[in-house]
Amino acid sequence: MAAHRCGLSLVCILIFSSLAHPSSCDTLEKANDNTAEKRSISEVNTDGSVAGEALNERQWQSTDAEVDRSDSTTHSEALTPAAARDEFQEELVIRPLHSGDIYASFQFRTLWDTDFLQEGQKVSHYRLFPKSLGQVLSKFSVRELHISFTQGFWRTMQWGQPFIPSPPGAELWVWFHDTVSDVDGNWKELTNVLSGIFCASLNFIDLTNTVQPSASFKPLGLGNATDHRFLRYATLPREIVCTENLTPWKKLLPCGSKAGLAVLMKSEKLFHSSFHSQAVHIRPICQDEQCSSKAWELRQTLNVVFDLHTSGQGKKEWSLFKMFSRTLTEACPLASSSKVYVDITDNPEGELFELSPATPLLGQAVVLGDRRTYSVYDLSRAETFGQLRSFNLLLRWKGDSGDMLRPLLHAERYVAGFGLQTGEIHTVIYNNHPYRAFPVLLMDSVPWYLQLYIHTLTVTSKSRDNKPSYIHYQPAKDRHRPHLLEMLIQLPPHSMTEVTVQFERALLKWTEYTPDPNHDLTSIVPVKEESSYFVRVYTEPLLVNLPTPDFSMPYNVICLTCTVVAVGYGSFYNLLTRTFQVDEPSPPLSKRLANLIRRMRGVPLLT
Amino acid sequence: MAAPLTLLLIVAVTIRAVLFRSSLAELISARVEVVSPLNAWKRVVEGLALLDLGVSPYSGDVFHETPLMIYLFHFTVDYAEIVFIVSAYFFRKQKYALESDRYSADCLELLRSPKEMFYIPLKVAMFYLLNPFTILSCVAKSTCGLNNAIIALFIFCTLKGSALLSGILLALATYQSIYPLTLFAPALLFFLQRLYIPVNLRRSSFWFFTLQYAFMYVGSLVVITGLSFFLLGSWDFIPSVYGFIFSVPDLTPNIGLFWYFFAEMFEHFRLFFSCVFQINVFFYTIPLSIKLKEHPVFLIFMQIAIISIFKSYPTVGDVALYMAFLPAWSHLYRFLRNIFLVSCVLLACSALFPVLWHLWIYAGSANSNFYYAITLLFNFGQVKVFTTTWLTNCEWKNRWRNKVSLFINLY
């Protein structure tokens, strides 16, 4: 009885809290309404680049948010310097892929002009920016933070280039502020704190899988000095992503998963996909063209690719309901902009697929050097939702799609050799451009238990030697740090470049093996970058088998080895302390008796 | 004497040259029984490549050679094969010279026929040059051959009586791998015996000479170490070379006892067992020196055998070094007990090493225990070889001493 009663009271408390929540949202909604309206109008008029999308990282400066901000707000800023303004934008980009799959990319962007790293001013009033991340930034003096959790591997040849690339597993790279004295200590604490925030086992990141790349990474936000001593990079390719990682990620959003685009993120459908990646990127940016003040940008992105065939039915038709088992009913009230973009570049006359409901709004953007056209659905306008108050996008394929354009850069990786002693890592990079050569920076981080032999490194393009113009190699220290190899290679046009390096597999101590070590062991994820519009390509992680000792034998081995040592010791001891005596052979019995009698008689003995 | 020796040299050089040019050279260089992380040629090349890239060779964990070795090979890397053959030849020369020299000094040898004595140096040379272990070690271009050459030169200088050269060469050998430190005691004893200084702790002449020799040895060691520091500009090589030898971080399988033990040991006892295993090599010196103070050459043989078996990364090149000494005691062959059994064990193990390695690493049908078992047996056989030799030597000495005294009594 008592248990039943307390259960009931708990239910009541929950109902109250859910009732209390929308009321606060209501008051904020009115304030945001004006700004939202202004923005939508301005967007229809301008046909310039669609801002707010960080598809092209170079264009973040022309965000509409700052441009549209009215004078009243700037006045208020001058009067109350402590009040920091923040803003939240959400968008969903849907791109149908040529293989019939569909690629959905969510981006939630929070901009906040405040300075976490300013001394003396402790930030305590958080509104849209999540407090947990803000406190992390100020405590560890973080300048930039990029973390991603990915399940599945991005198939560049079938799907093209992703908006934001990420390797399988977990990846974390952080730029610390140059006031930090102990970067490694901060890194260790930061990984543990993030491990708690995201419910992921990031605490496995330690010195043995952290590297300090010297040239492969540049700060994506503001930053004048690029001192690579303050950069740390680590990946955990074996990390598995599941609902426990999605839930805290959703909690960081201002509207949670209750309103706006985040209602679509249901884990049963999201994880039933070919590729799923969620990431958090934090960086400082300029607020305006002149860069007079700084703001912090938090971008939470979720990229997912749904497979046509595994989702049943086989009909080439996609809808929001089919992808996410939910439809959109309202925009997030806290968002200043909430939009859905559908990529219709390959479908100018509507011959490839049919999109409904139709929309007059169009936007254009340059994505990865490519001009793409999008149909825009503005969720802050009530007419988007129609009579049923629900927005369900429908995409029906009409004809058979032709061959898609091959991606310009593509990389593969495999291990050659046989046996458990040696092997060779081959990285193959394809440059599919017909006449342009690209410089590519290849970064390779190999665990210490695969001993690389750098004198066997060969780079060949079109079966000729291709010498890299810059090589930075940091060899591994056993059990302390991994190998780091960075090379700048010039890829000739329309060619295949192969990088090979030999390695030897080490025998580890029996406690250093992962559970089920005979199954697979590791992971090396090289990164490749291209300079003009900064494409980063990841290759697959590698599975390498290591020779294993017999795990059931520690006691036996100790006993047997000590036995052999003891045999040696015993023989030595024996020979060192033994004295040799000449042994007179004992006389036969008859002689002894005769001697006995002679002794009694007192006569000399026989010899 | 010159003719058979020259013939032997020609045969040995031919065999090595033939093997160098064949495809077996690559295969042999990769065998774990022949090369170890300390003296593999691949690692020397890797160290030189790192030096060319501008990275210190000691910043990683691949290269564990001493700086003098880097500079030696920096200039002769293209002629590496020739360097190894030449070192083998010098080794021969030293062995031959030392044998022919030694027997005039040892009084026990008066009891053997001059004809036997005459052929001993040749037998020693043959035992070393035509030993399959040495040939494999040379073809694999393992720097073990160079270390053996330095030790042989040291023995030669000791027997010739030149204390300064002996000190310098011993310092060089210790600089290469720490274990020849234990050879200080037998060398000292030999010089004392040669100079007729009795080994009496109360006599000042004993201390005077000991201090002189120790000063020469330590001085040359300091000079060589200082030179290495100036060559590379840092002390990085000390933890990389000597720290590596003592702490055994690399568990690559070899023919020794350490690797599997440290792979399977409980982490809590790591320091304890490292200390035990390393002390095991060094602490037999004092008792052996006391017991064998009249027979310093035999003591050298014993020390080299102990080092070869109990060092942290042994290879077959080290085994070949002490095996080459065995003909020096050919008078004991008749009395050696169980010699057939022990030699069969060693031969069988040598044949089984590559088989079980292949089964573990390539075929996947055996596991590491198989290779480990053969390692145990091989080391057990080695222990038996030299304890048997020692035992027989003691017995023989004792027997002859008694016979001689009896002989003197009769007359």
mmCIF file of C-alpha atoms in Angstrom, chain B residues 192 196-198 200 202-211:
data_model
loop_
_atom_site.group_PDB
_atom_site.id
_atom_site.type_symbol
_atom_site.label_atom_id
_atom_site.label_comp_id
_atom_site.label_asym_id
_atom_site.label_seq_id
_atom_site.Cartn_x
_atom_site.Cartn_y
_atom_site.Cartn_z
ATOM 1 C CA LEU B 192 97.407 -11.468 -11.446
ATOM 2 C CA TYR B 196 102.720 -13.780 -10.094
ATOM 3 C CA ILE B 197 100.793 -11.596 -7.709
ATOM 4 C CA PRO B 198 99.044 -13.813 -5.174
ATOM 5 C CA ASN B 200 95.460 -12.213 -1.140
ATOM 6 C CA ARG B 202 95.807 -8.353 2.586
ATOM 7 C CA ARG B 203 98.628 -7.841 0.124
ATOM 8 C CA SER B 204 99.123 -4.352 -1.161
ATOM 9 C CA SER B 205 100.435 -5.535 -4.525
ATOM 10 C CA PHE B 206 97.087 -7.171 -5.188
ATOM 11 C CA TRP B 207 95.205 -3.994 -4.487
ATOM 12 C CA PHE B 208 97.663 -1.931 -6.459
ATOM 13 C CA PHE B 209 97.216 -3.943 -9.590
ATOM 14 C CA THR B 210 93.474 -4.262 -9.157
ATOM 15 C CA LEU B 211 93.106 -0.537 -8.869
#
